[in-house]
mmCIF file of C-alpha atoms in Angstrom:
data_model
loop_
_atom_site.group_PDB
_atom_site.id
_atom_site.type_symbol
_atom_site.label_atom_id
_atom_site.label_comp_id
_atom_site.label_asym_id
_atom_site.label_seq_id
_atom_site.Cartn_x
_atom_site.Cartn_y
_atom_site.Cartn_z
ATOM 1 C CA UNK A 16 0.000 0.000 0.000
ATOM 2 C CA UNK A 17 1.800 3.409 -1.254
ATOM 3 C CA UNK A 18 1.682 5.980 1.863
ATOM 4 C CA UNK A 19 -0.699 8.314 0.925
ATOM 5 C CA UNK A 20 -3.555 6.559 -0.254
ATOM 6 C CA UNK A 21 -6.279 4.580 1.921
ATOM 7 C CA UNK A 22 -6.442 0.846 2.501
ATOM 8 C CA UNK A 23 -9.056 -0.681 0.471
ATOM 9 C CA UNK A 24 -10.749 -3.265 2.533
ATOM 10 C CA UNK A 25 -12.734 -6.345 1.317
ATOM 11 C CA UNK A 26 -16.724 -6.808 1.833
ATOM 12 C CA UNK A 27 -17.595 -9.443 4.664
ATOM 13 C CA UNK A 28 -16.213 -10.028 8.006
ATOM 14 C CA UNK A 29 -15.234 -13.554 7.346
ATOM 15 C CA UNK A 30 -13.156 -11.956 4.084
ATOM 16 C CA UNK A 31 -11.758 -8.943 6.561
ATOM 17 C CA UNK A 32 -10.540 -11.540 8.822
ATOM 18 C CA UNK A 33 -8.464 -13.395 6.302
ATOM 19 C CA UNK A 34 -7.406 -10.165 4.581
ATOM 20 C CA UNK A 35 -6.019 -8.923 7.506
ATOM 21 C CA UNK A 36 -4.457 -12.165 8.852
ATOM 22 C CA UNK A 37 -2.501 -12.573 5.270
ATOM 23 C CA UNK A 38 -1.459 -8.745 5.220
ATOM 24 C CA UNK A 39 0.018 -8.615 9.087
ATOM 25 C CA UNK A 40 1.683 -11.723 7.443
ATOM 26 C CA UNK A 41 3.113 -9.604 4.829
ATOM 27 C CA UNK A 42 4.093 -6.130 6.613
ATOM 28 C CA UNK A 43 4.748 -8.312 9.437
ATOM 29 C CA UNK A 44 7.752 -9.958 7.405
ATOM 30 C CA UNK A 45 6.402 -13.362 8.187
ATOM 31 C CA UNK A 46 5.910 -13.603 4.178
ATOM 32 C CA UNK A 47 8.703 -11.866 1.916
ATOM 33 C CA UNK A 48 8.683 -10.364 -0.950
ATOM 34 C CA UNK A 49 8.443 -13.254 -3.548
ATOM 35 C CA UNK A 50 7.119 -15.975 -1.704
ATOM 36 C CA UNK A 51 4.417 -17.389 -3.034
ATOM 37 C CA UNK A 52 0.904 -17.602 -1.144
ATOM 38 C CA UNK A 53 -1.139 -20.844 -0.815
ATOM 39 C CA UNK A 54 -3.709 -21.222 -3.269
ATOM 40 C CA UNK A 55 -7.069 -20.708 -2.866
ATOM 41 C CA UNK A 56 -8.818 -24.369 -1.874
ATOM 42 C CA UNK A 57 -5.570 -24.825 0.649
ATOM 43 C CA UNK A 58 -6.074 -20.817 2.074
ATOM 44 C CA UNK A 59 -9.782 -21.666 2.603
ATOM 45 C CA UNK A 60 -9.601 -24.918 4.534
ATOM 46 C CA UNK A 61 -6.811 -23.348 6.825
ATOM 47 C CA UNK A 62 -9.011 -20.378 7.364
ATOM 48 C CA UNK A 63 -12.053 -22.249 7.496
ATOM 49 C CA UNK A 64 -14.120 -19.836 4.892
ATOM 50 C CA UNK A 65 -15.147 -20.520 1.303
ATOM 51 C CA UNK A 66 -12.885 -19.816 -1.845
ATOM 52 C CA UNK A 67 -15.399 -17.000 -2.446
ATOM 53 C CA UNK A 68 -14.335 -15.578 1.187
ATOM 54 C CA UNK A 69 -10.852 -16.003 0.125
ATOM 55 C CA UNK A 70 -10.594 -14.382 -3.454
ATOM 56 C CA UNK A 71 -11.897 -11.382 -2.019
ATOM 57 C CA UNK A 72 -9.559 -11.240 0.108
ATOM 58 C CA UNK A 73 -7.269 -11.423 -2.566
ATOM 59 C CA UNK A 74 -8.319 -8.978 -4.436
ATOM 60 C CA UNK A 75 -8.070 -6.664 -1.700
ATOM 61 C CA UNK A 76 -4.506 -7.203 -1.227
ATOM 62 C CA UNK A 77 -3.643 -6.980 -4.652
ATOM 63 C CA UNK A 78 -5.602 -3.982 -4.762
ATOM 64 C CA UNK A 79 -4.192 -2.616 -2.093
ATOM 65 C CA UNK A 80 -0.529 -3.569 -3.709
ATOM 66 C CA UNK A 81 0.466 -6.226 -1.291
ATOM 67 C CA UNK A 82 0.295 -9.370 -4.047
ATOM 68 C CA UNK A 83 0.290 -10.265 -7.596
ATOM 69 C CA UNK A 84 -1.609 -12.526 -8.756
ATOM 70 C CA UNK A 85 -1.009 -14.411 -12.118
ATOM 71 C CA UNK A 86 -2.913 -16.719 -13.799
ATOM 72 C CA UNK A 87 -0.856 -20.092 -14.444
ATOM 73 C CA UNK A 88 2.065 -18.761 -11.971
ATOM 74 C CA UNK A 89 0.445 -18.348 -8.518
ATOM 75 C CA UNK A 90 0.212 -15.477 -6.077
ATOM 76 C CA UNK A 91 3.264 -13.730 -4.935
ATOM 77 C CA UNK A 92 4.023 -11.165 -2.151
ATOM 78 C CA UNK A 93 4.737 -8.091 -3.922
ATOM 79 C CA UNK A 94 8.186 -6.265 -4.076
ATOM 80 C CA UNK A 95 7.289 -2.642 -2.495
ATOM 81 C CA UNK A 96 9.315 -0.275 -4.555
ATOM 82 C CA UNK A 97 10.847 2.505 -1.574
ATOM 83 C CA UNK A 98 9.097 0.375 1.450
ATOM 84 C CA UNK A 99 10.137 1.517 4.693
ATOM 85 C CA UNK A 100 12.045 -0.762 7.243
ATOM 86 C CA UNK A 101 10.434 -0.627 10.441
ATOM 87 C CA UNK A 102 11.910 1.555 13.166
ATOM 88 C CA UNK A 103 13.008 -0.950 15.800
ATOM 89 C CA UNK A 104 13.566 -0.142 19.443
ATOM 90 C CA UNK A 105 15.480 -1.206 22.122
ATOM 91 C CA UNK A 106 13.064 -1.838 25.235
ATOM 92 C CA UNK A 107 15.585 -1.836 27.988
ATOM 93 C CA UNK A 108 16.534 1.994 26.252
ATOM 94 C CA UNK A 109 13.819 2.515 24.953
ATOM 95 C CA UNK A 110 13.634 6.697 26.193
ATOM 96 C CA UNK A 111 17.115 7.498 24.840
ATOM 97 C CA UNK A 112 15.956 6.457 21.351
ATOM 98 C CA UNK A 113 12.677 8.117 21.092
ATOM 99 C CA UNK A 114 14.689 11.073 22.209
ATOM 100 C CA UNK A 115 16.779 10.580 19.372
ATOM 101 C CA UNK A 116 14.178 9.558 16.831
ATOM 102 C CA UNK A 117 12.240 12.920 17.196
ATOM 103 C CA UNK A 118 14.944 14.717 16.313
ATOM 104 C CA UNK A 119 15.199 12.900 13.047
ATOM 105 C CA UNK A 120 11.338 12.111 12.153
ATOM 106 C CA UNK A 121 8.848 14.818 11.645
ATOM 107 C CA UNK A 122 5.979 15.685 13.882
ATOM 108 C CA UNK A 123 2.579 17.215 12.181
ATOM 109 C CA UNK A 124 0.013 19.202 15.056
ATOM 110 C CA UNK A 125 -3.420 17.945 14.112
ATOM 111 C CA UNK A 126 -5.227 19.902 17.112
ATOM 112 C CA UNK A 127 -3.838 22.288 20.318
ATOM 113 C CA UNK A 128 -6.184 22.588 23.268
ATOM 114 C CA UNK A 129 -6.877 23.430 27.074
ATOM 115 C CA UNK A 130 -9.568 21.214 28.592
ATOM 116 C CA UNK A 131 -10.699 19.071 31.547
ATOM 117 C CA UNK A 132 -8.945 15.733 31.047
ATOM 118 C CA UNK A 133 -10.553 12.385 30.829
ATOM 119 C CA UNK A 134 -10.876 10.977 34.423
ATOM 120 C CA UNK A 135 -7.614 8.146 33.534
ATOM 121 C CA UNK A 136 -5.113 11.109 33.185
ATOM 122 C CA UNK A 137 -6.575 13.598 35.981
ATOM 123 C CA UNK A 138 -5.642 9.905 38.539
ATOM 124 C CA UNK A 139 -2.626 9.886 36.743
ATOM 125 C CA UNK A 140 -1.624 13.438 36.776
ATOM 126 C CA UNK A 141 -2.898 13.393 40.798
ATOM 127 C CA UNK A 142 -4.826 17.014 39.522
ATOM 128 C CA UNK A 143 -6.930 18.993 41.127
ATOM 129 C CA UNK A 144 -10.406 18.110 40.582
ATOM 130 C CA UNK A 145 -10.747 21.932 38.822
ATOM 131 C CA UNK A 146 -7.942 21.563 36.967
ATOM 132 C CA UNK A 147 -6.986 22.035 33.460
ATOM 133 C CA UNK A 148 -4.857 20.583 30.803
ATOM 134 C CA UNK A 149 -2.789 21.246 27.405
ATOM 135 C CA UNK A 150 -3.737 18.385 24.858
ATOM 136 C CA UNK A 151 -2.185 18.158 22.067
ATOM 137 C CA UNK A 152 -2.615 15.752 19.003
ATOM 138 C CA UNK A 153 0.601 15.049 16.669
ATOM 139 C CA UNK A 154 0.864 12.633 13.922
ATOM 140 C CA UNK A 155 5.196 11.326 13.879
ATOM 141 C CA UNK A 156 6.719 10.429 9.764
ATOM 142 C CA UNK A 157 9.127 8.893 8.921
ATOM 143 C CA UNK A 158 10.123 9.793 4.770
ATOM 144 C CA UNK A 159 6.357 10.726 4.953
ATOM 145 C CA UNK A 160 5.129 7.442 6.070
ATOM 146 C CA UNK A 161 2.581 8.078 8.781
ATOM 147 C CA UNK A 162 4.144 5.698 12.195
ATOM 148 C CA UNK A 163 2.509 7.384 15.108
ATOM 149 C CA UNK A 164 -0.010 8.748 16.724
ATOM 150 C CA UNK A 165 0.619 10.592 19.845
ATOM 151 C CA UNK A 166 -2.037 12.362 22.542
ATOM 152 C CA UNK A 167 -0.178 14.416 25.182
ATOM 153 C CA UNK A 168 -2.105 16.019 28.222
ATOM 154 C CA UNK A 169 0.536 18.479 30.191
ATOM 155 C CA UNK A 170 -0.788 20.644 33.427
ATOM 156 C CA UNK A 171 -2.260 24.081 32.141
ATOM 157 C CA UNK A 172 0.452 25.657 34.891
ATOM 158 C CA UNK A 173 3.281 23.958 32.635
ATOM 159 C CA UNK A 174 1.549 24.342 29.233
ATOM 160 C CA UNK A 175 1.245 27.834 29.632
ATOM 161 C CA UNK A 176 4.780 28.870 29.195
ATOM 162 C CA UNK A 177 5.373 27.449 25.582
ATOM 163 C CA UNK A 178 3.199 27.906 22.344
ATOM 164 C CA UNK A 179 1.388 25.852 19.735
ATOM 165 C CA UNK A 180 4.159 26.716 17.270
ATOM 166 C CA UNK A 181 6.928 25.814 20.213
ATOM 167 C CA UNK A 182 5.152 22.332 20.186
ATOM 168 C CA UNK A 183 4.959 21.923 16.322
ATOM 169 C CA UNK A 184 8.285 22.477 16.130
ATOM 170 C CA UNK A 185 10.195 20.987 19.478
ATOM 171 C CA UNK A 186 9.700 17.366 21.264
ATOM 172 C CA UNK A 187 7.927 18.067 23.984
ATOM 173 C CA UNK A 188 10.269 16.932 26.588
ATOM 174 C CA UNK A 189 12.756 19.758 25.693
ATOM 175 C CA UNK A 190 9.834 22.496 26.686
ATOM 176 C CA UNK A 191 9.309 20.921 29.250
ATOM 177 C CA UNK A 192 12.359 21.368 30.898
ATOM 178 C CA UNK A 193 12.857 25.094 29.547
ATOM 179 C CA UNK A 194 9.611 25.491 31.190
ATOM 180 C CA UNK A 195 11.572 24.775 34.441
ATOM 181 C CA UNK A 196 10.428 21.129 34.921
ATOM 182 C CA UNK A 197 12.662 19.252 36.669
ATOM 183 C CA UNK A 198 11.499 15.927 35.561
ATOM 184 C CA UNK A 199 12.746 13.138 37.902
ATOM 185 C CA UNK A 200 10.844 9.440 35.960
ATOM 186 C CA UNK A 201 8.218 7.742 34.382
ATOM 187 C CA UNK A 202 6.212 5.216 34.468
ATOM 188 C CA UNK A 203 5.211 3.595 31.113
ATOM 189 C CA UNK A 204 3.093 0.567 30.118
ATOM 190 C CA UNK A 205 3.004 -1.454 26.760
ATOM 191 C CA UNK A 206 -0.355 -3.047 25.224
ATOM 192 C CA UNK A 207 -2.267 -3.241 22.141
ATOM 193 C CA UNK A 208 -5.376 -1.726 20.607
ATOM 194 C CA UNK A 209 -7.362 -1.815 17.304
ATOM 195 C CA UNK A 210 -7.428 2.116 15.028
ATOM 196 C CA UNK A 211 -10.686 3.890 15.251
ATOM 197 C CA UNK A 212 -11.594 6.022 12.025
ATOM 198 C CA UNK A 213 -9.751 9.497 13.014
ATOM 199 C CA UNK A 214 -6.676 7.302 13.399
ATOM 200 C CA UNK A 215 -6.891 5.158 11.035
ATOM 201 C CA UNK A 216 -7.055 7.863 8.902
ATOM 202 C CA UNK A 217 -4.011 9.977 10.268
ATOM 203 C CA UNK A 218 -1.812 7.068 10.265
ATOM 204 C CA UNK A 219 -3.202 5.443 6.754
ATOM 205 C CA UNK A 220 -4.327 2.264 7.561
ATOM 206 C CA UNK A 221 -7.815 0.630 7.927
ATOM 207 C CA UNK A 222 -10.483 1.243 10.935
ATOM 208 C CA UNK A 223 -9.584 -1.984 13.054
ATOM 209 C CA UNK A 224 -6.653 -2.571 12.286
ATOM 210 C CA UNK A 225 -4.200 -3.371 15.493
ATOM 211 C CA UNK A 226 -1.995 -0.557 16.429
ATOM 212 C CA UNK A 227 0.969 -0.843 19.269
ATOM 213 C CA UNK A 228 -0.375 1.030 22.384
ATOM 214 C CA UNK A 229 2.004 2.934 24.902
ATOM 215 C CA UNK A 230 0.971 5.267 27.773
ATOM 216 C CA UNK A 231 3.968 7.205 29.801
ATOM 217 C CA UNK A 232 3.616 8.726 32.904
ATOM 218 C CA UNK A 233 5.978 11.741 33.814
ATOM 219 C CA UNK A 234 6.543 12.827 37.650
ATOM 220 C CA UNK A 235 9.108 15.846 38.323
ATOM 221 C CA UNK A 236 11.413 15.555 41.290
ATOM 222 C CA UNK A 237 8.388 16.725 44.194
ATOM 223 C CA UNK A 238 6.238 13.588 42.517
ATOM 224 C CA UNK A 239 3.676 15.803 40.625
ATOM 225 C CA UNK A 240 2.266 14.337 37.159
ATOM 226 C CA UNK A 241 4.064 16.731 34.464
ATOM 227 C CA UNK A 242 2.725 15.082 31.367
ATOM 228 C CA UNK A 243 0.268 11.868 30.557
ATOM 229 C CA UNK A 244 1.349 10.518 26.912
ATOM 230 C CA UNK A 245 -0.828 8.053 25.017
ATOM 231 C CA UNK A 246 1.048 6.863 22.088
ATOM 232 C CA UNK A 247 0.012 4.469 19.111
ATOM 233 C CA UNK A 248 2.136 3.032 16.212
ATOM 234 C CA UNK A 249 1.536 0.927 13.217
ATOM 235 C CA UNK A 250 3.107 -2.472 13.879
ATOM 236 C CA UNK A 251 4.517 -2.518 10.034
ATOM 237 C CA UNK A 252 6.351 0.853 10.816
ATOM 238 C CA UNK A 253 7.368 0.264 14.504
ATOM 239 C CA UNK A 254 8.518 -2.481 16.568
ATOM 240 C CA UNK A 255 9.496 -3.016 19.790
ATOM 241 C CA UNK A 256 12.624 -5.376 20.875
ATOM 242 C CA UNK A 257 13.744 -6.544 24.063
ATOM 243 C CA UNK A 258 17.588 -8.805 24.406
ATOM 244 C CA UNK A 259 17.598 -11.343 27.536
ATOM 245 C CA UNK A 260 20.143 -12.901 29.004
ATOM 246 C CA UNK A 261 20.218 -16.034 31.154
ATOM 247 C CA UNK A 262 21.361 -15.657 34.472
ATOM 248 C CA UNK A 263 21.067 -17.866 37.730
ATOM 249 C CA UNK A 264 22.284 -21.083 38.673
ATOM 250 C CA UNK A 265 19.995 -24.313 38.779
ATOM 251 C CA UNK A 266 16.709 -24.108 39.248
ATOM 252 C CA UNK A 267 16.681 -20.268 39.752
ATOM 253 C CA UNK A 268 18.202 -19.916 36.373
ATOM 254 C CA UNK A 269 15.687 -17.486 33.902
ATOM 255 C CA UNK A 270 15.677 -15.108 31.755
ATOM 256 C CA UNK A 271 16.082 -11.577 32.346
ATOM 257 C CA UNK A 272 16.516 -7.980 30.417
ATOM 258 C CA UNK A 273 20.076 -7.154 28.802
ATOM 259 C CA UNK A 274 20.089 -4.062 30.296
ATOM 260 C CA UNK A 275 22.332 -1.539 28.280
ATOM 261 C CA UNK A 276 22.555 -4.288 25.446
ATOM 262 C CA UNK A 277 23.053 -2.240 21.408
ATOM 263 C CA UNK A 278 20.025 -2.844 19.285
ATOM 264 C CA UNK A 279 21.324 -4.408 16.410
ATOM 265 C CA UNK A 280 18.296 -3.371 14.340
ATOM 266 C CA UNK A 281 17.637 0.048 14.833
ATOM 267 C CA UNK A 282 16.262 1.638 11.528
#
């Protein structure tokens, strides 16, 4: 699918389900460019749906560029001509890299405004039940590929002292601190979640489709909430990687994070 244009999605749930399955396969890199798909009678059994179910499906993805299909020679994952690698992070350091990855990916402001926050971030935030906060919408590229989509709720106190053009152009951490923040850690979490239409649409990919989910916490050196991020990336565009090492001896032996360990991958 060329960034840019909307995934075209095929009619029926039963269809949807096997589109989606094969094309997570594809961006995914469990299937590379070249390999060749089963073929239709073998795709329907494994899925469990008719050969109808599964030519739509298809048709979709050739549609949507992600296989040719060829009578007499099969169906083939597509080369994509300028496709993106995935930008791959290092869990165990993971901050230091999306430090340095929003100084060399572009931001886009969809929306700047001062509002009550949802109920989740005021807990989180420990605000006063009359307070106020900055939220701001941005949309991260990479070579104008659409990878994330990130919510930010800051304290109106904080928020005050920089501008929506400050924020277009600045990560947010830096104003922040030139705001006089003296941010001391954070607390972040990891899960996954499915695109609703207004992201599906900033981030170019179809409503449902599953999306990595990560929601920071940031507490300044007295303990007070500074800024509430909730961030979501395209799994085809954004990965997240983790080394272990195994450590112990006998029975208490396991596996546990590489701490400090280079990501081999980074893109």
């Amino acid at each position: 699918m060329d960034s840019g244009t909307h995934e075209m999605l095929p009619e029926g749930v039963k269809a949807r389900r096997v589109y989606l399955s094969l094309r997570d396969q594809i961006t995914g890199g469990a299937l590379s460019p070249g390999d060749s798909l089963p073929g239709e009678q073998r795709l329907a059994q494994s899925y469990g749906v008719s050969r109808v179910t599964v030519r739509r499906a298809l048709d979709a993805l050739a549609g949507n560029g992600l296989i040719d299909r060829r009578a007499g020679s099969g169906t083939r994952v597509r080369e994509r001509a300028g496709a993106e690698r995935p930008v791959a992070m290092n869990f165990s350091s993971l901050m230091p890299q999306l430090v340095e990855m929003s100084h060399r990916t572009q931001a886009r402001l969809l929306s700047f405004t001062y509002d009550t926050p949802p109920d989740l971030v005021a807990r989180a935030l420990m605000l006063d039940p009359d307070e106020t906060v900055q939220i701001a919408i941005r949309v991260r590229h990479a070579d104008d590929t659409p990878f994330s989509h990130l919510t930010t709720y800051v304290p109106t106190r904080i928020a005050r002292n920089y501008s929506e053009d400050d924020l277009a152009t600045n990560p947010l951490f830096s104003l922040l601190e030139r705001s006089g923040v003296e941010i001391d850690q954070a607390h972040q979490s990891v899960s996954a979640t499915l695109a609703g239409p207004e992201v599906a649409e900033a981030l170019d990919v179809a409503v449902g489709t599953a999306l990595l989910s990560l929601r920071r916490v940031v507490t300044d050196v007295e303990g007070k909430g500074v800024e509430y991020l909730s961030a979501l990336y395209r799994p085809d565009m954004f990965r997240l990687e983790m080394p272990l090492a195994r450590v112990g001896k006998g029975a208490a032996r396991h596996w546990e994070p590489a701490i400090g360990k280079e990501n081999e991958t980074f893109a």
